[in-house]
Coordinates of C-alpha atoms in Angstrom, one line a residue:
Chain A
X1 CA 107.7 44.2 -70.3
X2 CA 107.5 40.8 -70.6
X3 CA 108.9 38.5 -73.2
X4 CA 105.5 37.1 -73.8
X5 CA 103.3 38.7 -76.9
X6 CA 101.8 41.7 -76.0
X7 CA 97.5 41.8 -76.3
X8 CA 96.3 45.5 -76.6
X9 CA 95.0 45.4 -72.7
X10 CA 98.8 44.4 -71.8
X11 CA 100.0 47.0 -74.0
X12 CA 97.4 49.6 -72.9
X13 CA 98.7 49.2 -69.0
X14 CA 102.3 48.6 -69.6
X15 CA 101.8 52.7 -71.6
X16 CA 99.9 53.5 -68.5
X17 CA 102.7 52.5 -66.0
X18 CA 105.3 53.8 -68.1
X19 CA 103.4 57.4 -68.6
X20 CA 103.0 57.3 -64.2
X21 CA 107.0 56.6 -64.7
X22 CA 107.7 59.1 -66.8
X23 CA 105.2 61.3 -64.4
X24 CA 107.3 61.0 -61.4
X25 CA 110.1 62.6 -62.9
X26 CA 112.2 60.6 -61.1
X27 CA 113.5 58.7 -64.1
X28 CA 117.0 59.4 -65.9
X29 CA 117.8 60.4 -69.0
X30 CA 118.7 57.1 -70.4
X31 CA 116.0 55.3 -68.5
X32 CA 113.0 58.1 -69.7
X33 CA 114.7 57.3 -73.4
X34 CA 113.9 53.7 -73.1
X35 CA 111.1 54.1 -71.8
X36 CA 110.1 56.8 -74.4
X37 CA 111.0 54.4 -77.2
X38 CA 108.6 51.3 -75.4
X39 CA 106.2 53.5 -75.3
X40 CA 106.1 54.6 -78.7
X41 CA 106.7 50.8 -80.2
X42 CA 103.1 50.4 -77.6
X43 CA 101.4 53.0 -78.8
X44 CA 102.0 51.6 -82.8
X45 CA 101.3 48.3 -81.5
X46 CA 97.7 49.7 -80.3
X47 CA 97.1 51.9 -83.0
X48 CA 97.7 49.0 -85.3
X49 CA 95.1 46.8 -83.5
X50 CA 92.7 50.1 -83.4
X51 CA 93.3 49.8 -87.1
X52 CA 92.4 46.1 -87.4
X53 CA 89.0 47.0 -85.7
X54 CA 88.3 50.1 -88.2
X55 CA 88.4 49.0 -91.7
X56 CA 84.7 47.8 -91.8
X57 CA 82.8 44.6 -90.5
X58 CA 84.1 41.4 -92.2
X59 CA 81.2 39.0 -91.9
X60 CA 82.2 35.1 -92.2
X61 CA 80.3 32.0 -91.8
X62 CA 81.6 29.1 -90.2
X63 CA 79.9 26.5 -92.7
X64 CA 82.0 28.1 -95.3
X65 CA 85.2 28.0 -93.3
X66 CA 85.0 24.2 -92.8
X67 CA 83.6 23.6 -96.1
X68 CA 86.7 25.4 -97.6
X69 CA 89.0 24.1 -95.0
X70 CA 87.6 20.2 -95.6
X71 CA 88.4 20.8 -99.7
X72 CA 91.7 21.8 -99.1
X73 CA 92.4 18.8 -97.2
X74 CA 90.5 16.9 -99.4
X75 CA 92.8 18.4 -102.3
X76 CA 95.7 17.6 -100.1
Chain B
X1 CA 36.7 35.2 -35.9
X2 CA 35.7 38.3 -33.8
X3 CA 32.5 38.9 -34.9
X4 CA 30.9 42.5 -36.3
X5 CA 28.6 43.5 -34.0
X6 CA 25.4 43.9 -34.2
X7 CA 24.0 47.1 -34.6
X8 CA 19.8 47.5 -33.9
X9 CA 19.0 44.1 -32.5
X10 CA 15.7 45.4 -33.6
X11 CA 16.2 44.9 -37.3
X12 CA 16.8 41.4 -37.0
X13 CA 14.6 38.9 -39.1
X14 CA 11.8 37.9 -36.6
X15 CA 12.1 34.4 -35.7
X16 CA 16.0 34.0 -36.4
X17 CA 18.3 33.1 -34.0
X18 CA 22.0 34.2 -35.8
X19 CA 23.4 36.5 -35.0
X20 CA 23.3 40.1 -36.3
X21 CA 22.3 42.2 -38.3
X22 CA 25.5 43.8 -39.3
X23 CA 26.7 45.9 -41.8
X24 CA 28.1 44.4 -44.6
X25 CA 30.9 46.5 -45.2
X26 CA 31.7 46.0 -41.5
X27 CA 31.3 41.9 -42.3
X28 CA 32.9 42.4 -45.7
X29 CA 36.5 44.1 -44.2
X30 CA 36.5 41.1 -41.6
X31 CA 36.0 38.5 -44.6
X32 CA 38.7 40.0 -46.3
X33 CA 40.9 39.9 -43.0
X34 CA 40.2 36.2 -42.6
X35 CA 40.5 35.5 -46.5
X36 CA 44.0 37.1 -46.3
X37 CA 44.8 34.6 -43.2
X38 CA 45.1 31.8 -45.6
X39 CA 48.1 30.6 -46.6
X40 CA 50.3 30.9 -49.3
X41 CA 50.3 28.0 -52.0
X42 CA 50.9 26.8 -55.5
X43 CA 48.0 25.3 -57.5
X44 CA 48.0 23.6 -60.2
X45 CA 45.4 24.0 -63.7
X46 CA 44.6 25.3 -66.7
X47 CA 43.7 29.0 -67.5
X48 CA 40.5 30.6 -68.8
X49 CA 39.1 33.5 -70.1
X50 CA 42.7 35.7 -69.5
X51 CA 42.2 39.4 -70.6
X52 CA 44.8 41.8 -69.5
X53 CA 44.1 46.0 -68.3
X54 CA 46.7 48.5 -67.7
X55 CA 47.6 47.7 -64.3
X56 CA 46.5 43.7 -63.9
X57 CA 45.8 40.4 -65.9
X58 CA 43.2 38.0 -64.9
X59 CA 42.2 34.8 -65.9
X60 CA 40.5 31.9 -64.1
X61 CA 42.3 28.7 -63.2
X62 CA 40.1 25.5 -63.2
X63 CA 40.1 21.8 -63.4
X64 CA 37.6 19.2 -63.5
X65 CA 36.5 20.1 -59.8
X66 CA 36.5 23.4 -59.1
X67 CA 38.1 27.3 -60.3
X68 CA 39.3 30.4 -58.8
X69 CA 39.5 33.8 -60.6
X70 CA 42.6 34.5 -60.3
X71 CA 44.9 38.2 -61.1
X72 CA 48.5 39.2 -61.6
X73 CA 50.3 42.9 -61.4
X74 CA 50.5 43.4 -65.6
X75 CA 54.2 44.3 -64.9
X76 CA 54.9 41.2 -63.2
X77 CA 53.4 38.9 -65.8
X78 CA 55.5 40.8 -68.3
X79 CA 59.0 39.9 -67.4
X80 CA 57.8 36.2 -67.1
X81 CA 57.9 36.6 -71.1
X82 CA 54.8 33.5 -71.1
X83 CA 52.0 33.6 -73.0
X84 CA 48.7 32.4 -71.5
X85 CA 46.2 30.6 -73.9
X86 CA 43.1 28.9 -72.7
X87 CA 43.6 25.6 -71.2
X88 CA 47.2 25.9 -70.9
X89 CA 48.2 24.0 -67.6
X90 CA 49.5 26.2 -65.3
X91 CA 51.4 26.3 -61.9
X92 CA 50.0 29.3 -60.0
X93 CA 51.8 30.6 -56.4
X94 CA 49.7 33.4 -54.2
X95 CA 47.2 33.8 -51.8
X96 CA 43.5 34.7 -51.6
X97 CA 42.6 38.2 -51.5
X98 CA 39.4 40.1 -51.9
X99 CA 37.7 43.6 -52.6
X100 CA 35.3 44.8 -50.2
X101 CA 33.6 46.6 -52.8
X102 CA 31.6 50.0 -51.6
X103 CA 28.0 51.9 -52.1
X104 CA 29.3 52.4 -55.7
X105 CA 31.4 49.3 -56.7
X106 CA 30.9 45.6 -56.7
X107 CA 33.4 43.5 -54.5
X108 CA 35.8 41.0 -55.7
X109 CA 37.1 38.2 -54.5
X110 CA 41.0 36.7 -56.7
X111 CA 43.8 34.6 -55.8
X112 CA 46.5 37.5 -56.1
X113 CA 49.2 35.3 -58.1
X114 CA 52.7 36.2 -57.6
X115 CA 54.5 33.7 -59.2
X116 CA 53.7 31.4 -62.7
X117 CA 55.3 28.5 -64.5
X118 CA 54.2 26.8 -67.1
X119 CA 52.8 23.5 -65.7
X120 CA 55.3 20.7 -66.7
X121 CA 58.1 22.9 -66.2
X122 CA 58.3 21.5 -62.4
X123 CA 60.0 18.7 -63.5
X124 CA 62.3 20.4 -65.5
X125 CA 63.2 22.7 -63.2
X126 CA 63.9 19.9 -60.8
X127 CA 66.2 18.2 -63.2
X128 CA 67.8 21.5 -64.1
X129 CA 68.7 22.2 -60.2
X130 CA 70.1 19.2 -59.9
X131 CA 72.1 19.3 -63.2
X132 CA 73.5 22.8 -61.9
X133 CA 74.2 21.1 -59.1
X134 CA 76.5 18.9 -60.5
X135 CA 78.5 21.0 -63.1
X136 CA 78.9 23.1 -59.9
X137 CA 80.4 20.4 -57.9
X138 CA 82.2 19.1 -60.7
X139 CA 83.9 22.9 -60.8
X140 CA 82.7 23.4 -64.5
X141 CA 81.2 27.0 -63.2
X142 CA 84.6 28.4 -62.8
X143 CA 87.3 27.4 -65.8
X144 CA 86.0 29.9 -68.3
X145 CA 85.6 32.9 -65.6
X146 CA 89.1 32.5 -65.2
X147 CA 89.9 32.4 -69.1
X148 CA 91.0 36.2 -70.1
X149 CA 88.9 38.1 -71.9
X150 CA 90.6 40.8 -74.6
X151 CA 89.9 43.8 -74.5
X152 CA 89.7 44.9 -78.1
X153 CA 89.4 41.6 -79.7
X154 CA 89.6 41.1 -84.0
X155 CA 87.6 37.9 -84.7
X156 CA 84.6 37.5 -82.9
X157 CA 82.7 34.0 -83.3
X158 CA 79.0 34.2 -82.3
X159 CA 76.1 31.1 -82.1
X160 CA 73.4 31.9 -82.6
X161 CA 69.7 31.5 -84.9
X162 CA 70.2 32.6 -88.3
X163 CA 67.2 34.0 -88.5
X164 CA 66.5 35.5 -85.0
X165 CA 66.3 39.3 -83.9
X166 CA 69.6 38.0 -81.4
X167 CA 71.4 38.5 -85.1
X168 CA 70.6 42.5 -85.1
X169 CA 71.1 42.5 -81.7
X170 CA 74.5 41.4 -81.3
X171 CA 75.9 43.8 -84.9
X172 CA 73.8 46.6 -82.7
X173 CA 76.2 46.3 -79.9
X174 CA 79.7 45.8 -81.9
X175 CA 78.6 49.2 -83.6
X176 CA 78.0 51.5 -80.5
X177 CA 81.5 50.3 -79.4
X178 CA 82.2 51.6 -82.6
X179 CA 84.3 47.8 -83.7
X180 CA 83.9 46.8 -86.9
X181 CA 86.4 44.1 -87.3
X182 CA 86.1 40.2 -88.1
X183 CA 82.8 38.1 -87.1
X184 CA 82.4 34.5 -87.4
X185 CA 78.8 33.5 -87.7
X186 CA 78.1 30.2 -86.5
X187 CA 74.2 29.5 -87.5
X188 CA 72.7 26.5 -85.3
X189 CA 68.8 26.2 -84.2
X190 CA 68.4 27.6 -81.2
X191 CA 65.3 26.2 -80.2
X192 CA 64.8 22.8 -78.9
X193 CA 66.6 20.1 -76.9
X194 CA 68.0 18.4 -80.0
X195 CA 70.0 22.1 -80.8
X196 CA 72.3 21.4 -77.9
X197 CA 75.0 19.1 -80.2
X198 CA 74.7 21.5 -82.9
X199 CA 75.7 24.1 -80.7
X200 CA 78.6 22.3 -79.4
X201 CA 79.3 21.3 -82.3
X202 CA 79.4 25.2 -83.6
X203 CA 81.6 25.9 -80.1
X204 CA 84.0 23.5 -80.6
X205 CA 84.4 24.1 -84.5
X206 CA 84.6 28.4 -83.6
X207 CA 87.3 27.7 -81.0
X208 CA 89.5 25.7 -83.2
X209 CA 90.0 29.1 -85.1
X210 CA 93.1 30.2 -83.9
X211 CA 91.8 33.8 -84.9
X212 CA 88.6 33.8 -82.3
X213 CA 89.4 35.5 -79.2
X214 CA 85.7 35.4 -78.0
X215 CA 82.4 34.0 -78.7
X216 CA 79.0 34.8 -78.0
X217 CA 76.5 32.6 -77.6
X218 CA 72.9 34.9 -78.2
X219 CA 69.5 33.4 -77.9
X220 CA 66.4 35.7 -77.8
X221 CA 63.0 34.4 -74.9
X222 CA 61.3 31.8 -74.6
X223 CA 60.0 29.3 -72.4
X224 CA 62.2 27.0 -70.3
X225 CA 60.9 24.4 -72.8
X226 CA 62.4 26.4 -75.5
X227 CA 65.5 27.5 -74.0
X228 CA 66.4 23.7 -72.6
X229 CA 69.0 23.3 -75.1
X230 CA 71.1 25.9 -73.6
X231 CA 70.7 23.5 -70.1
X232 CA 72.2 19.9 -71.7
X233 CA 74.9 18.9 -69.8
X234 CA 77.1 17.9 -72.9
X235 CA 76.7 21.6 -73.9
X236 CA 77.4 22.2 -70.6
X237 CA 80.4 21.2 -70.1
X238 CA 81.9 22.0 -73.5
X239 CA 81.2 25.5 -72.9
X240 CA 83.2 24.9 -69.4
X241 CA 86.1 23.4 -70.8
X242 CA 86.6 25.6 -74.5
X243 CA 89.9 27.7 -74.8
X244 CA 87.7 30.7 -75.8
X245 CA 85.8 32.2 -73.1
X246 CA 82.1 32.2 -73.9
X247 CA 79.3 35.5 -73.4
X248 CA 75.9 34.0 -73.0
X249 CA 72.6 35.8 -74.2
X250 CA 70.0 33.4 -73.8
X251 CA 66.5 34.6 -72.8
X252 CA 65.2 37.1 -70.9
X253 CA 67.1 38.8 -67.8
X254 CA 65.0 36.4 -65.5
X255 CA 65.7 33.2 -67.6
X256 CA 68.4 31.3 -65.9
X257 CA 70.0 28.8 -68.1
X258 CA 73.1 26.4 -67.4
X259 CA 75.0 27.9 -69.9
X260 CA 74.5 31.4 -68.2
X261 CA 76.0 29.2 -65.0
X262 CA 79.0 27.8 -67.0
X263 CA 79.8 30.6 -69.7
X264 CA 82.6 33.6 -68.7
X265 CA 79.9 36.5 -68.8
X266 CA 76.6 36.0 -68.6
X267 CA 74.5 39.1 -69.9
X268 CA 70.6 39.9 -70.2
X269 CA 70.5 40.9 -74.2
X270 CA 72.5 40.3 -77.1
X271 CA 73.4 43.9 -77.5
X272 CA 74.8 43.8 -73.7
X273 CA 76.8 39.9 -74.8
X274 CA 77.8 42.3 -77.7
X275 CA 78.8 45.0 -75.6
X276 CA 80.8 42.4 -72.9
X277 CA 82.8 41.0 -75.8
X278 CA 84.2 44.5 -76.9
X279 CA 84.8 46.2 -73.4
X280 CA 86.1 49.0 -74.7
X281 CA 85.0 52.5 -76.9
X282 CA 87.2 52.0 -79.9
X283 CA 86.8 55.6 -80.6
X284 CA 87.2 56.4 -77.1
X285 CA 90.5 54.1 -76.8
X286 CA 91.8 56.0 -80.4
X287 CA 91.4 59.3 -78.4
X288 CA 93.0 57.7 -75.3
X289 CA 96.0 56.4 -77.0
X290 CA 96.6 59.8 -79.0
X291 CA 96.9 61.4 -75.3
X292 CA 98.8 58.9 -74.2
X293 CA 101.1 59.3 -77.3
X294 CA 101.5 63.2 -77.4
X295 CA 102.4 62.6 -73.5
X296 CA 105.2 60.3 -74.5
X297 CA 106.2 62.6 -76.8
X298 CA 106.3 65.3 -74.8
X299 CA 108.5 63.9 -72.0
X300 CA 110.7 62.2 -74.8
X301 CA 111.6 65.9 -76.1
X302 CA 111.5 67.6 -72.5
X303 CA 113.5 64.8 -70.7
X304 CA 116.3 65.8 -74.0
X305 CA 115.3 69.6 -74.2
X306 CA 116.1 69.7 -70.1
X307 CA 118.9 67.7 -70.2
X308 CA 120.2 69.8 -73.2
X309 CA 119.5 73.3 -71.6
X310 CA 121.0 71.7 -68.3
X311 CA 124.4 70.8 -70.1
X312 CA 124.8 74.0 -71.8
X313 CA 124.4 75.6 -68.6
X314 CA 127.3 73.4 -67.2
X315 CA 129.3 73.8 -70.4
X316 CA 129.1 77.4 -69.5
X317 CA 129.9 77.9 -66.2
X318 CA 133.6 77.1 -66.7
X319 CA 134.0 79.7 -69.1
X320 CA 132.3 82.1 -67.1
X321 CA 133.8 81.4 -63.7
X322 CA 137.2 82.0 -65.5
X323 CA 135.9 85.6 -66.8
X324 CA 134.6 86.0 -63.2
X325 CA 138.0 85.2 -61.7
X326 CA 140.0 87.0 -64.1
X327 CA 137.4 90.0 -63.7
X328 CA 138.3 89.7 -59.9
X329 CA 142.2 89.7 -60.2
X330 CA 142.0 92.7 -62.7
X331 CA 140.2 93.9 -60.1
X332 CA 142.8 93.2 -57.3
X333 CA 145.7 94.7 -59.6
X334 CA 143.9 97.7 -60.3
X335 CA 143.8 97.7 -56.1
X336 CA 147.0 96.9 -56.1
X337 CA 148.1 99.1 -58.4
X338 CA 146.2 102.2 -56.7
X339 CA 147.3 101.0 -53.5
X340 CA 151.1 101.2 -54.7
X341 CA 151.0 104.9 -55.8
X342 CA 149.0 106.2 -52.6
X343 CA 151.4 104.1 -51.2
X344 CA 154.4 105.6 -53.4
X345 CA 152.7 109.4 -52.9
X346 CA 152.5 108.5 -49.3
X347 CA 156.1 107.5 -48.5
X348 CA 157.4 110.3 -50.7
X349 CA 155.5 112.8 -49.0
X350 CA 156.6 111.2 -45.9
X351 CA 160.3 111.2 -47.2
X352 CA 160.0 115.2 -48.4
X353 CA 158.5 115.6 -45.0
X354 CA 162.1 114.3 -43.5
X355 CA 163.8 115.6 -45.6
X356 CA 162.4 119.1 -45.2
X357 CA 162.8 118.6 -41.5
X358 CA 166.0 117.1 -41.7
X359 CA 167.2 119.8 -43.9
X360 CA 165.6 122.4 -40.8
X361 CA 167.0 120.3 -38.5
X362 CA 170.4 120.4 -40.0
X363 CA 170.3 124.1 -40.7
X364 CA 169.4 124.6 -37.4
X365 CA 171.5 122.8 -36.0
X366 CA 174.5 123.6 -38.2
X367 CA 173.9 127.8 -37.4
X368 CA 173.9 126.8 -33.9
X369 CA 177.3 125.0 -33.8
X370 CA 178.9 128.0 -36.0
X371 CA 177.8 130.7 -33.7
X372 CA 178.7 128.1 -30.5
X373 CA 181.9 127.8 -31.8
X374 CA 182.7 131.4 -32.6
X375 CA 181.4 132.1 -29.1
X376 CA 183.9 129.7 -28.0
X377 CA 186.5 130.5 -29.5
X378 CA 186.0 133.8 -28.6
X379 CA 186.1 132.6 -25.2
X380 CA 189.0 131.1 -25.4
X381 CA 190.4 133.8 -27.5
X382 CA 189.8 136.0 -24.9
X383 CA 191.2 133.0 -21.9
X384 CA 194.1 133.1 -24.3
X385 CA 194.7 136.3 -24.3
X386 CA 194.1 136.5 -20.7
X387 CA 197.1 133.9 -20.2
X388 CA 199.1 135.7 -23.4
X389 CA 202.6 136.8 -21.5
X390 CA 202.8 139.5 -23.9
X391 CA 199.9 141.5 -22.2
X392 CA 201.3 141.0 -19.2
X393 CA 204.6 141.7 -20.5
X394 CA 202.8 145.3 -21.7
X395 CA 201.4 145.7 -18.7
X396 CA 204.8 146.8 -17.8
X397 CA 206.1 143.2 -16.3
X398 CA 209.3 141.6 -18.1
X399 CA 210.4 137.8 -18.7
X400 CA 213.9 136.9 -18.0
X401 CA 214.8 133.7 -19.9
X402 CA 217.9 132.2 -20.3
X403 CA 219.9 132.1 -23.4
X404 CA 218.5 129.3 -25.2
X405 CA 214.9 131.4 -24.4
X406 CA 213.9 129.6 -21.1
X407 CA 212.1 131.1 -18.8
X408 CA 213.8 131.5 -15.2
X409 CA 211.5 131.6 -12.5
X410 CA 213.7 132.3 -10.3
X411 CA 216.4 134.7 -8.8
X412 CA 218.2 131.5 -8.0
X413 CA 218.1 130.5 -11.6
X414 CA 219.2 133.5 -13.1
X415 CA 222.4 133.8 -10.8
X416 CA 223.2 129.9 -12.1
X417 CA 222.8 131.3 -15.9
X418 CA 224.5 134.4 -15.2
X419 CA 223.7 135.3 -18.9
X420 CA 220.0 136.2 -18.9
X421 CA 217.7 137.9 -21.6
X422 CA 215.0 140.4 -20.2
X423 CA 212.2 140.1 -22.7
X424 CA 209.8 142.8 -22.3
X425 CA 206.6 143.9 -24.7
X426 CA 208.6 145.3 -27.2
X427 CA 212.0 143.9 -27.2
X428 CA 214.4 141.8 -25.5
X429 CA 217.2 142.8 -23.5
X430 CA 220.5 140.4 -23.0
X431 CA 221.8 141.3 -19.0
X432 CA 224.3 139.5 -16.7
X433 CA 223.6 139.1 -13.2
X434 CA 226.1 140.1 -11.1
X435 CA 225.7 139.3 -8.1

């Protein structure tokens, strides 16, 4: 996987390459362990993001945001 | 023109010289034939009397000179999403067309219109062309199409009237995708050319936010009048050049803004902008990715459950290729062994078997040497006594020996001893020769 930060759609096809891997049956012990344990960090990673979508609409408005965000610079 | 021809010369109008009479539905179809000859056109005026029936709408155009009744398929007029009010100026395209009429209904004659603008909008839609024109050529169509788009985004900034049905529209299609994470509203007018900074404005301000991954801009119809602000260049090219990519939802599906032109996506309703943002079923992606799990799971505890089995099989096998060897050479010894005695019981049998003969042999053989013998010496028992001088002696003959009791064979020999001894079977006689 790449060193860059993983978005759930990266996430979601590096699971999907590593389940064809792990499909073929043509990967070792050590190597199906590996990629086991990716996997399973994906998976959590994807759940969690699942999660963050799931709790219940959070409804902002943007005139608040920059009304807040001007008074804390003002404050500043 | 062909003509209709005539039918009974002898009905026509004394004194006239046209032609005819024909029958007016004959005369009728070729009007309609020739009135469908004309060419399509636009015209330009303002509407009258429109009413609208299940199928068609009609209305007349006119202007200071002249009118035309003119109709429209229902369905048609519908997706232009205009209202028609009398004297509204209109721009009108078609062609002439007319109704025969029969015995029982009255013709008609209509410009069938096909296409409708709002008269004014000409101009406008000559400056919008050549505005798309040069966003194109500028290559402000293609930056956000090549921006990313997340497939399950959290924050979610949308532009949009705070007051319009666009509102609804958009939470309507978040929620059959089943997300329900973080929206940023950003309320602007939506309605006329001077909205077009505002919305910029509300662009520029949404992408700052680190957390926005998408926006959607979402506009219900209108006419191009009232959707203009969604075709200002400065808009425009905001839209082109933000970090976020941008869903547009403004007007109907057969509205085409500039925005539509410039923005990522451009979709026909809020709920489909809505839709575009979050690609995916959450709950359909939560059941996906517990498959996907349990399948990782499973070849986790197989690849360790195989490999375990696999080993203990191999740990195995030198144990039991000892047993089977040591099996095997108990095996061979017991052979061996069994082998040994028949061997053994063989030989001695075979030895008994010599001896036994030997013994027969030597039996034999020593009876026949005993009774040999005795025969022979028998034999010579008998050649001995054959030569004994003592039978001959018996047999009446007599040995004359000399004194010391050697034989003399002759007469000779017995005159040189003089003193002889005559030795017959039973006793000896001493005698001197005389003479």
């Amino acid at each position: 996987m790449s060193a860059s930060p993983p978005t759930y759609e990266s996430a979601v096809a590096r699971i999907e390459e590593i389940i064809r891997r792990l499909d073929s049956g043509e990967a070792g012990l050590r190597e199906t362990l590996a990629l086991v344990e990716e996997g399973r960090k994906l998976v959590e990673y994807c759940a969690g993001e699942l999660e963050a979508v799931s709790h219940g609409l959070e409804e902002l408005r943007l005139d608040d945001l920059v009304a807040r965000l001007e008074g804390t610079s003002r404050q500043a | 023109m062909s003509q209709p021809h005539a039918t009974a010369r002898a009905d026509a109008a004394a004194g006239s010289d046209l032609p005819g009479p024909y029958p007016v539905g004959q005369y009728a179809a070729v009007l309609k034939r020739r009135l469908l000859e004309f060419a399509r056109v636009q015209l330009v005026g303002e509407v009258w009397g429109f009413r609208s029936s299940r199928a068609r709408v009609y209305f007349e155009l006119r202007d200071g000179r002249g009118a035309l009744p003119c109709s429209m398929w229902a369905s048609d007029f519908e997706t232009l999403g205009v209202r028609l009010a009398d004297g509204l100026k209109v721009v009108v395209g078609g062609g002439c067309d007319y109704y025969p009429g029969s015995a029982s209904s009255s013709p008609s004659f209509t410009f069938a219109v096909t296409e409708l603008r709002i008269a004014g909008e000409g101009d406008l839609l000559v400056q919008l062309e050549r505005l798309r024109r040069r966003l194109h050529a500028d290559g402000l169509f293609e930056p956000q199409k090549r921006l990313p788009r997340p497939l399950l985004p959290r924050t979610i900034g949308v532009v949009t009237g705070e007051r319009g049905k666009a509102r609804d529209d958009v939470l309507a299609g978040l929620e059959r995708r089943g997300w329900a994470g973080r929206i940023i509203w950003a309320f602007a007018p939506v309605q006329d050319r001077l909205a077009a900074p505002l919305i910029a404005n509300a662009l520029r301000d949404l992408a700052a936010i680190p957390e926005v991954e998408v926006v959607i801009v979402a506009r219900g119809g209108g006419s191009l009048a009232d959707l203009f602000a969604f075709c200002d260049e400065g808009l425009c090219r905001t839209v082109a050049l933000l970090r976020v990519p941008v869903i547009s939802s403004v007007g109907h599906h057969t509205d085409r803004t500039l925005i539509d032109d410039v923005a990522a996506v451009c979709c026909s309703t809020p709920t489909h902008a809505a839709e575009v943002a979050v690609p995916i079923d959450c709950g359909a992606a939560r059941t996906e990715l517990l498959a996907r799990s349990r399948r990782l799971h499973t070849h986790g505890r197989r690849a360790i459950a195989d490999r375990a089995r696999a080993l203990e099989r191999l740990a195995a096998a030198p144990a039991q290729h000892i047993v089977r060897h040591r099996r095997h050479l108990h095996q061979l010894m017991r052979e061996l062994r069994a082998s040994a005695r028949r061997g053994l019981e063989a030989s001695r049998k075979r030895t008994g078997t010599h001896l036994l003969v030997l013994g027969r042999t030597t039996e034999r053989a020593r009876t026949s040497d005993r009774a040999r013998r005795a025969s022979d010496l028998a034999r010579l028992a008998l050649a001995l006594d054959a030569h004994d001088p003592q039978r001959t002696l018996a047999r009446g003959y007599a040995l004359v020996e000399d004194r010391a009791g050697e034989a003399l064979g002759s007469a000779a020999a017995a005159r040189a001893a003089q003193q002889v001894r005559v030795r017959f079977h039973d006793d000896v006689l001493d005698a001197e020769v005389t003479r």
